[in-house]
Short mmCIF file of C-alpha atoms and ligand atoms in Angstrom, two decimals:
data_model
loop_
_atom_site.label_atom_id
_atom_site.label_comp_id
_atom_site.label_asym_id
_atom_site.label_seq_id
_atom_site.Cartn_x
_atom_site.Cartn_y
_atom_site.Cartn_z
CA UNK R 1253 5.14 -55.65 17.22
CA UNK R 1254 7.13 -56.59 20.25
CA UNK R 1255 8.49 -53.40 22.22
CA UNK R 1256 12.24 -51.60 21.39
CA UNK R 1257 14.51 -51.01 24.14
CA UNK R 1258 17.94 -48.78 23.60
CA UNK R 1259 19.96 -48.90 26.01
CA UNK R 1260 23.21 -47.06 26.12
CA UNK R 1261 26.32 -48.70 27.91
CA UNK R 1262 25.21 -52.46 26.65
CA UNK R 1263 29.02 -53.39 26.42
CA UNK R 1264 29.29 -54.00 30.26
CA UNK R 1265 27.59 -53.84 33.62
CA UNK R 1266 24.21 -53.07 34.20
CA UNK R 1267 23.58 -51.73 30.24
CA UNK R 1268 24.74 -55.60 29.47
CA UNK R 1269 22.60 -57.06 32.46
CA UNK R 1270 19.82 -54.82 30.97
CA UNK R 1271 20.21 -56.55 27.23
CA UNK R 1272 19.81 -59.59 28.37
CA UNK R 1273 16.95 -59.28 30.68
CA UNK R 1274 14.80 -57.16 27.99
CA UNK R 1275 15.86 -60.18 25.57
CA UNK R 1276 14.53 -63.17 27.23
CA UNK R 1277 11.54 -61.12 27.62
CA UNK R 1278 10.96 -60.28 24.06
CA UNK R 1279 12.35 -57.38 23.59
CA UNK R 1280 13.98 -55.35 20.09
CA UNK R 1281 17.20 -54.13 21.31
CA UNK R 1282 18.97 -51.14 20.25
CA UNK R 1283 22.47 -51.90 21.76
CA UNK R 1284 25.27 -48.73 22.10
CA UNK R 1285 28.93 -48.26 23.64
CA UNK R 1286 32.08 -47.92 21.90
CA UNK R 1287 33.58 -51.58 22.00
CA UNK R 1288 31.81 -52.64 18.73
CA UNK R 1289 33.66 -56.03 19.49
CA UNK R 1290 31.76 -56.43 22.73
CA UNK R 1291 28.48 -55.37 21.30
CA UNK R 1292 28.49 -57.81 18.53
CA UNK R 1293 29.56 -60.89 20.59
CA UNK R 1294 26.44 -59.90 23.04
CA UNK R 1295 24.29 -59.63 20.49
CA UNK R 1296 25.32 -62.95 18.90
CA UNK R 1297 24.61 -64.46 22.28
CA UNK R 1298 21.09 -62.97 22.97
CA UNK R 1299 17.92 -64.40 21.03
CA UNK R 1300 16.33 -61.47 20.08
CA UNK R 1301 16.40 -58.58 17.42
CA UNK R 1302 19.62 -56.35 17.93
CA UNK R 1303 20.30 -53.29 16.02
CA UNK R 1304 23.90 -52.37 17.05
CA UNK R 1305 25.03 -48.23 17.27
CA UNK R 1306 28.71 -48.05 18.04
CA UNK R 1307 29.42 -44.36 19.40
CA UNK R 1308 30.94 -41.93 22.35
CA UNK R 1309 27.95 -40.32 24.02
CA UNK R 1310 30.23 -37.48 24.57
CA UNK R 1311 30.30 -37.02 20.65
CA UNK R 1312 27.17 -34.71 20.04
CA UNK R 1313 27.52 -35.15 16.11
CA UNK R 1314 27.91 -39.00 16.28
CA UNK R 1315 24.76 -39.50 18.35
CA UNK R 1316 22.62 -37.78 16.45
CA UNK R 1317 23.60 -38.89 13.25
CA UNK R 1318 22.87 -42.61 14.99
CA UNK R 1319 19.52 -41.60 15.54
CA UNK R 1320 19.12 -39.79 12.31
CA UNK R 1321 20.57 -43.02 10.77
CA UNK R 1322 17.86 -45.31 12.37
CA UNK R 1323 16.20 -47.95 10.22
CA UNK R 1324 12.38 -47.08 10.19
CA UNK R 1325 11.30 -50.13 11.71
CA UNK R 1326 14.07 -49.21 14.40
CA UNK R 1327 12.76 -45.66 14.83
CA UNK R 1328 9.28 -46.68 17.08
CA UNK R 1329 12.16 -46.64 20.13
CA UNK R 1330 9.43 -47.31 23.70
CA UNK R 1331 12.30 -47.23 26.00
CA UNK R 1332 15.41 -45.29 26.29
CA UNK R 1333 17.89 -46.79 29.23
CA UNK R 1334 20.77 -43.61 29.72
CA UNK R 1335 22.54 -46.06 31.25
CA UNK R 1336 26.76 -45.55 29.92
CA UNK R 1337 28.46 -43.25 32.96
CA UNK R 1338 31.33 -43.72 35.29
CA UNK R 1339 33.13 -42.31 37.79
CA UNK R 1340 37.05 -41.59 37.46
CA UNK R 1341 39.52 -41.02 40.36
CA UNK R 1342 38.57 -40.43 44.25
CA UNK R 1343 41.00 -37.66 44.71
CA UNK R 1344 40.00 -34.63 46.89
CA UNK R 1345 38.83 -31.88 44.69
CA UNK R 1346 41.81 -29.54 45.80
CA UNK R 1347 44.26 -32.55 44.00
CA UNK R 1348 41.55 -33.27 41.27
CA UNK R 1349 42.32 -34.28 37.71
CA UNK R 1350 40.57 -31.76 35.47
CA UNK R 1351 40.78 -34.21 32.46
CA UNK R 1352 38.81 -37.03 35.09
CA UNK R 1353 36.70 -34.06 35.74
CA UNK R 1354 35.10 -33.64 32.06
CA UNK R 1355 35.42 -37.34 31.48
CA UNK R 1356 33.09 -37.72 34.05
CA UNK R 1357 30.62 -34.14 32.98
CA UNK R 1358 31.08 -35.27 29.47
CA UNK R 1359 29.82 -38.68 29.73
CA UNK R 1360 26.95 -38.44 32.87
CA UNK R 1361 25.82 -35.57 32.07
CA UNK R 1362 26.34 -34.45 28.32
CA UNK R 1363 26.26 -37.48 27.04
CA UNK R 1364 22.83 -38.65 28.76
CA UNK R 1365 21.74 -34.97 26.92
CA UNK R 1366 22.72 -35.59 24.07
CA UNK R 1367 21.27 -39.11 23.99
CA UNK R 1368 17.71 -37.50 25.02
CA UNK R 1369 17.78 -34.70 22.63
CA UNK R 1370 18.35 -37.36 20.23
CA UNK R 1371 15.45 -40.22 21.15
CA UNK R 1372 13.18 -38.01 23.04
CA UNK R 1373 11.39 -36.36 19.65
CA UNK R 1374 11.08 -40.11 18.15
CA UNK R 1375 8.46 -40.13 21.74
CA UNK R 1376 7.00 -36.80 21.57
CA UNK R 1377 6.32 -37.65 17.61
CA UNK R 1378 3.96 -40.88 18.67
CA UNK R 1379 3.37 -39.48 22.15
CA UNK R 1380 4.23 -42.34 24.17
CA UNK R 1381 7.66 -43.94 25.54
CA UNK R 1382 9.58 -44.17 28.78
CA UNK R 1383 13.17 -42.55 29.64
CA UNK R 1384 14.89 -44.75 32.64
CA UNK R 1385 17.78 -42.86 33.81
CA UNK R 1386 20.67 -44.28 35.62
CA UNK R 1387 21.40 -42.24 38.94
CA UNK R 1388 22.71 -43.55 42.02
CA UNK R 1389 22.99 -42.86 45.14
CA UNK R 1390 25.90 -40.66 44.79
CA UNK R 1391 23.32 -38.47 42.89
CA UNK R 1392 21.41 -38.36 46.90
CA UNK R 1393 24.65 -38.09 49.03
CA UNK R 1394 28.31 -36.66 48.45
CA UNK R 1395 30.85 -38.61 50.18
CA UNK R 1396 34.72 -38.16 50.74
CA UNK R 1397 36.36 -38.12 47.18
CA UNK R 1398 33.31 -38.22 45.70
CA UNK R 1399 33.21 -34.74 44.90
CA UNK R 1400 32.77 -34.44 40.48
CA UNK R 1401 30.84 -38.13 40.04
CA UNK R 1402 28.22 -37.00 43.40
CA UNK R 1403 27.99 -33.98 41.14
CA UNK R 1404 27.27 -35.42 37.78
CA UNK R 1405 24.63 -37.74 39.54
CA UNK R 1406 23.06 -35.05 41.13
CA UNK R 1407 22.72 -33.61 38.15
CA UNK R 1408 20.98 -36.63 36.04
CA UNK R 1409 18.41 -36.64 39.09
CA UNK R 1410 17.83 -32.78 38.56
CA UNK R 1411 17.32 -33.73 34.49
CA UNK R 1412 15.19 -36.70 35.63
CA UNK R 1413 12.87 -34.16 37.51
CA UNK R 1414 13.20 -31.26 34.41
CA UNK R 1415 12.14 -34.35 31.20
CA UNK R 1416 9.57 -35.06 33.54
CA UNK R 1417 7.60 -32.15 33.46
CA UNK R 1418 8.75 -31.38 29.92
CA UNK R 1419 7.55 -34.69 28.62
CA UNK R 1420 4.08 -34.65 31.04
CA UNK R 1421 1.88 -33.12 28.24
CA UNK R 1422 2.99 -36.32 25.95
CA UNK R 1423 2.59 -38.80 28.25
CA UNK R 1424 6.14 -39.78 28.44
CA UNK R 1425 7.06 -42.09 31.80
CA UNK R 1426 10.97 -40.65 32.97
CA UNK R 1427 12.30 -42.69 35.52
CA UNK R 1428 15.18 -41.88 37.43
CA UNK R 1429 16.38 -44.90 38.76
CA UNK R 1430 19.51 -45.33 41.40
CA UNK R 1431 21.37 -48.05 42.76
CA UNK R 1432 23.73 -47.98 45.64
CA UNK R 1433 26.92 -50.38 45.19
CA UNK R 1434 26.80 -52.60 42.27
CA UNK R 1435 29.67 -55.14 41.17
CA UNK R 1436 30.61 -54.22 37.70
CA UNK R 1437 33.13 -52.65 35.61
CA UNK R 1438 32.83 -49.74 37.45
CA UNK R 1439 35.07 -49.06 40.10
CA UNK R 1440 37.66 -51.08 37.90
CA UNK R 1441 37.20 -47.91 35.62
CA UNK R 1442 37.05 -45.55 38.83
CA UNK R 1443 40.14 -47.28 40.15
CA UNK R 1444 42.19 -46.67 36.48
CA UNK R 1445 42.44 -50.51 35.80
CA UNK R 1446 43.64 -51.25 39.35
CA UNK R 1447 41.98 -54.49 40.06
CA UNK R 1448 42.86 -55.10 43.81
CA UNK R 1449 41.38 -51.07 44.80
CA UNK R 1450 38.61 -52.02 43.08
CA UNK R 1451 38.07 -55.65 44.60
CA UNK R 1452 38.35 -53.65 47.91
CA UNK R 1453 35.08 -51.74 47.02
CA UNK R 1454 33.16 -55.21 47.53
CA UNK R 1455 35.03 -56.90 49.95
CA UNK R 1456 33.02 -58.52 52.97
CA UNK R 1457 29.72 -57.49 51.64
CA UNK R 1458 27.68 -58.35 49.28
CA UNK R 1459 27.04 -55.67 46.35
CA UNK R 1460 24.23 -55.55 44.04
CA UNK R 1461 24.69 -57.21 40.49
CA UNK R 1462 24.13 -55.88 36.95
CA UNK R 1463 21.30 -58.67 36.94
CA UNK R 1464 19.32 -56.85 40.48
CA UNK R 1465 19.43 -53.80 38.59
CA UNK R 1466 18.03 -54.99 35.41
CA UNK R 1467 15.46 -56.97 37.38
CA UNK R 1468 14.29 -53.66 38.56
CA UNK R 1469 14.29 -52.20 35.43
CA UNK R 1470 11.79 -54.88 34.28
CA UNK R 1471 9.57 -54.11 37.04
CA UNK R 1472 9.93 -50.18 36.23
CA UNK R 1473 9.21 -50.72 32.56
CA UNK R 1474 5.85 -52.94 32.89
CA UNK R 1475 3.97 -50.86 35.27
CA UNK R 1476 0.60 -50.35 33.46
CA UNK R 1477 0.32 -47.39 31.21
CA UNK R 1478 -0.91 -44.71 34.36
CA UNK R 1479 1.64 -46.04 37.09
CA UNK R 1480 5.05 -44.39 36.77
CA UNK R 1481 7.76 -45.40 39.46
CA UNK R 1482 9.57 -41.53 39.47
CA UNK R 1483 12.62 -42.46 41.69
CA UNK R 1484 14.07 -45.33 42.77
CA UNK R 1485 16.69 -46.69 44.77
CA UNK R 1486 18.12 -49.80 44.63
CA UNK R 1487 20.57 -50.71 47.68
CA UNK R 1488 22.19 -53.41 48.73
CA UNK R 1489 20.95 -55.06 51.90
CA UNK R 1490 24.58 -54.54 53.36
CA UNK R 1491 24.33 -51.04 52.48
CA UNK R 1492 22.12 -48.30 54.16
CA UNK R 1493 23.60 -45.15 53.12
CA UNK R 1494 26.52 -43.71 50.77
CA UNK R 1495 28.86 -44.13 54.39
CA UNK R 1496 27.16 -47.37 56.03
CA UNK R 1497 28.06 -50.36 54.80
CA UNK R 1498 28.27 -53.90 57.00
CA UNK R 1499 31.07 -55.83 56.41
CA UNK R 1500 31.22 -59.02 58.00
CA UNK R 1501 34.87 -58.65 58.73
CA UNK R 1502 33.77 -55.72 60.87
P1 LIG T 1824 30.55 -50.55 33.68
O1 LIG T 1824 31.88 -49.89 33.68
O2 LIG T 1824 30.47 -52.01 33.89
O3 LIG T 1824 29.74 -50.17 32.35
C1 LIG T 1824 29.74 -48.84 31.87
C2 LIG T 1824 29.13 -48.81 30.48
O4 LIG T 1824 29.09 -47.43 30.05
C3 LIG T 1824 29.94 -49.58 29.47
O5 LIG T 1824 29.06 -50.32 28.66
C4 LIG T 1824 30.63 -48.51 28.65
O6 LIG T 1824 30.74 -48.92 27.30
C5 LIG T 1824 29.63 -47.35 28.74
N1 LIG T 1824 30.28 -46.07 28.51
C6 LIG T 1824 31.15 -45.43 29.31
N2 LIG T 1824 31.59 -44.31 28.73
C7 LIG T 1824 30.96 -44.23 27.53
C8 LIG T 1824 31.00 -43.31 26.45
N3 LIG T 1824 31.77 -42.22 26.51
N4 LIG T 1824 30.25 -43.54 25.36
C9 LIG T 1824 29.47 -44.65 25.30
N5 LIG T 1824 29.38 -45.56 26.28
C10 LIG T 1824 30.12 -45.35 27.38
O7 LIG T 1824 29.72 -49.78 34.85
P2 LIG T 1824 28.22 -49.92 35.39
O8 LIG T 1824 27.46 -50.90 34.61
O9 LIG T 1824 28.31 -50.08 36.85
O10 LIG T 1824 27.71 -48.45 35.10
C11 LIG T 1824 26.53 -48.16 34.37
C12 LIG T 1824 25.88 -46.93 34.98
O11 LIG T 1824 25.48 -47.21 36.32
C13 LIG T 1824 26.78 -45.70 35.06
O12 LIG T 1824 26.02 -44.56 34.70
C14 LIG T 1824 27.15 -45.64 36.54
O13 LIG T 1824 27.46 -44.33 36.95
C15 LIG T 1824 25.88 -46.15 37.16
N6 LIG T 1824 25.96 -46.65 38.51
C16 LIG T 1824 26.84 -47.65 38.82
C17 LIG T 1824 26.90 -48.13 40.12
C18 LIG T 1824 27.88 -49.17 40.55
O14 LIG T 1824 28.13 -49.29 41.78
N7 LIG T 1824 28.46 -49.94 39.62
C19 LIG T 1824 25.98 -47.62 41.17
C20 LIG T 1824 25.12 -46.57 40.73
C21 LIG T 1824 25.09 -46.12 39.44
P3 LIG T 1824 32.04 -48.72 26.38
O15 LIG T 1824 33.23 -48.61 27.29
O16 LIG T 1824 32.07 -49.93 25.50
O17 LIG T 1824 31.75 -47.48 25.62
C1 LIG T 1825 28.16 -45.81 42.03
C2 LIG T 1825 27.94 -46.08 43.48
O1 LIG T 1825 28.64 -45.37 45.83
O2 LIG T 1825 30.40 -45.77 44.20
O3 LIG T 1825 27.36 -44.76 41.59
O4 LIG T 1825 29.04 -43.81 44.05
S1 LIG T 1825 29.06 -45.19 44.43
#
């Protein structure tokens, strides 16, 4: 049977990227956000197998009753993308929005959690799968503003590191994988809908794209069964750190 991928976030971005990558390479797709709309139009667009889970990975109750809920033939899950995040505001962290603040914990790092608690015992059961986290390279460096979202990151790297070693004895690949600047959704999202802050992000450079990443994910997922790629990360050429980035305007 071909291999199941579930990736959370598959309504946007790198999660959508990710879809469509793991499709035209054969791939069962478990696809999750919370714009069911979005999910269904991808999945009527990608030829392969979809099974479609519409919930908030910050609702503990809803994600495992997704999981609980799977199909049988749905339940052999080989790879688990925690993918859905975001960041929200830039604001010093003397000015900082407390409700931006547990959007942000909520979502990177209780959702992801919650997520795992769910899928990981699915592995452990048939000893065998592969967690790819989503990091980034504000989970290796804090910069100005960055404050809450540097922390969350740093935190899924610290969880990458701690499934590790809790998932060694059933031979259970956790990848924590992070990109530097990628053109999505995201700073959109970061930005509160403000299109021309966010535009600013990319301007006179080139960012990654949801399609690098999920090229990289590929790779990361077909190693052969005793090769595990721990940590990666993923910058853009025009980007060597969290504060260098060439723009050709400067
Ligand atoms: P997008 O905004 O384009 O996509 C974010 C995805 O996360 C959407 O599919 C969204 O789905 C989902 N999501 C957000 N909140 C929730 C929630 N509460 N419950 C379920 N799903 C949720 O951003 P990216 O693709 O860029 O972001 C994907 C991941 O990559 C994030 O973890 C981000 O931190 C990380 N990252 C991004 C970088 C970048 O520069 N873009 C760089 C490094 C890491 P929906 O709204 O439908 O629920
Ligand atoms: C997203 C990349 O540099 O905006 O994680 O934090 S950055």
């Amino acid at each position: 049977m071909a291999q199941t991928i579930m990736i959370t976030g598959a309504t946007a971005g790198i999660g959508k990227a990710t879809a469509e990558k793991f499709a035209q390479n054969g791939y069962r797709l478990i696809l999750t956000g919370r714009r069911q709309e979005r999910l269904e139009s991808l999945a009527a667009d990608l030829d392969a197998e979809t099974l479609l889970l519409n919930f908030d990975v910050r609702d503990p109750q809803a994600v495992q009753a997704a999981i609980d809920g799977l199909p049988p033939e749905w339940q052999d899950i080989d790879i688990l993308f925690n993918n859905a995040g975001l960041a929200v505001g830039v604001g010093p962290l003397q000015e900082g929005v407390v409700d931006d603040w547990e959007r942000m914990i909520d979502t990177n790092v209780k959702g992801l959690l919650y997520v795992s608690r769910a899928v990981t015992p699915l592995m452990v059961k048939r000893k065998s799968g592969h967690v790819i986290n989503i990091a980034s390279i504000a989970g290796k460096q804090v910069y100005p503003g960055g404050n809450v979202y540097c922390a969350t990151k740093h935190a899924v790297d610290a969880l990458s590191q701690g499934m590790r070693i809790d998932l060694l004895p059933y031979g259970i690949k956790v990848t924590n994988l992070a990109p530097g600047l990628v053109e999505t959704e995201f700073s959109v999202v970061r930005f509160k809908g403000d299109q021309n802050r966010a535009d600013a992000v990319y301007t006179d450079m080139k960012p990654l794209t949801g399609p690098d990443i999920a090229d990289v994910a590929f790779f990361v997922a077909n190693t052969p069964a005793h090769v595990t790629i721990n940590d990666i990360l993923v910058m853009p050429t025009a980007q060597a750190s969290a504060f260098h980035i060439h723009r050709t305007n400067e």
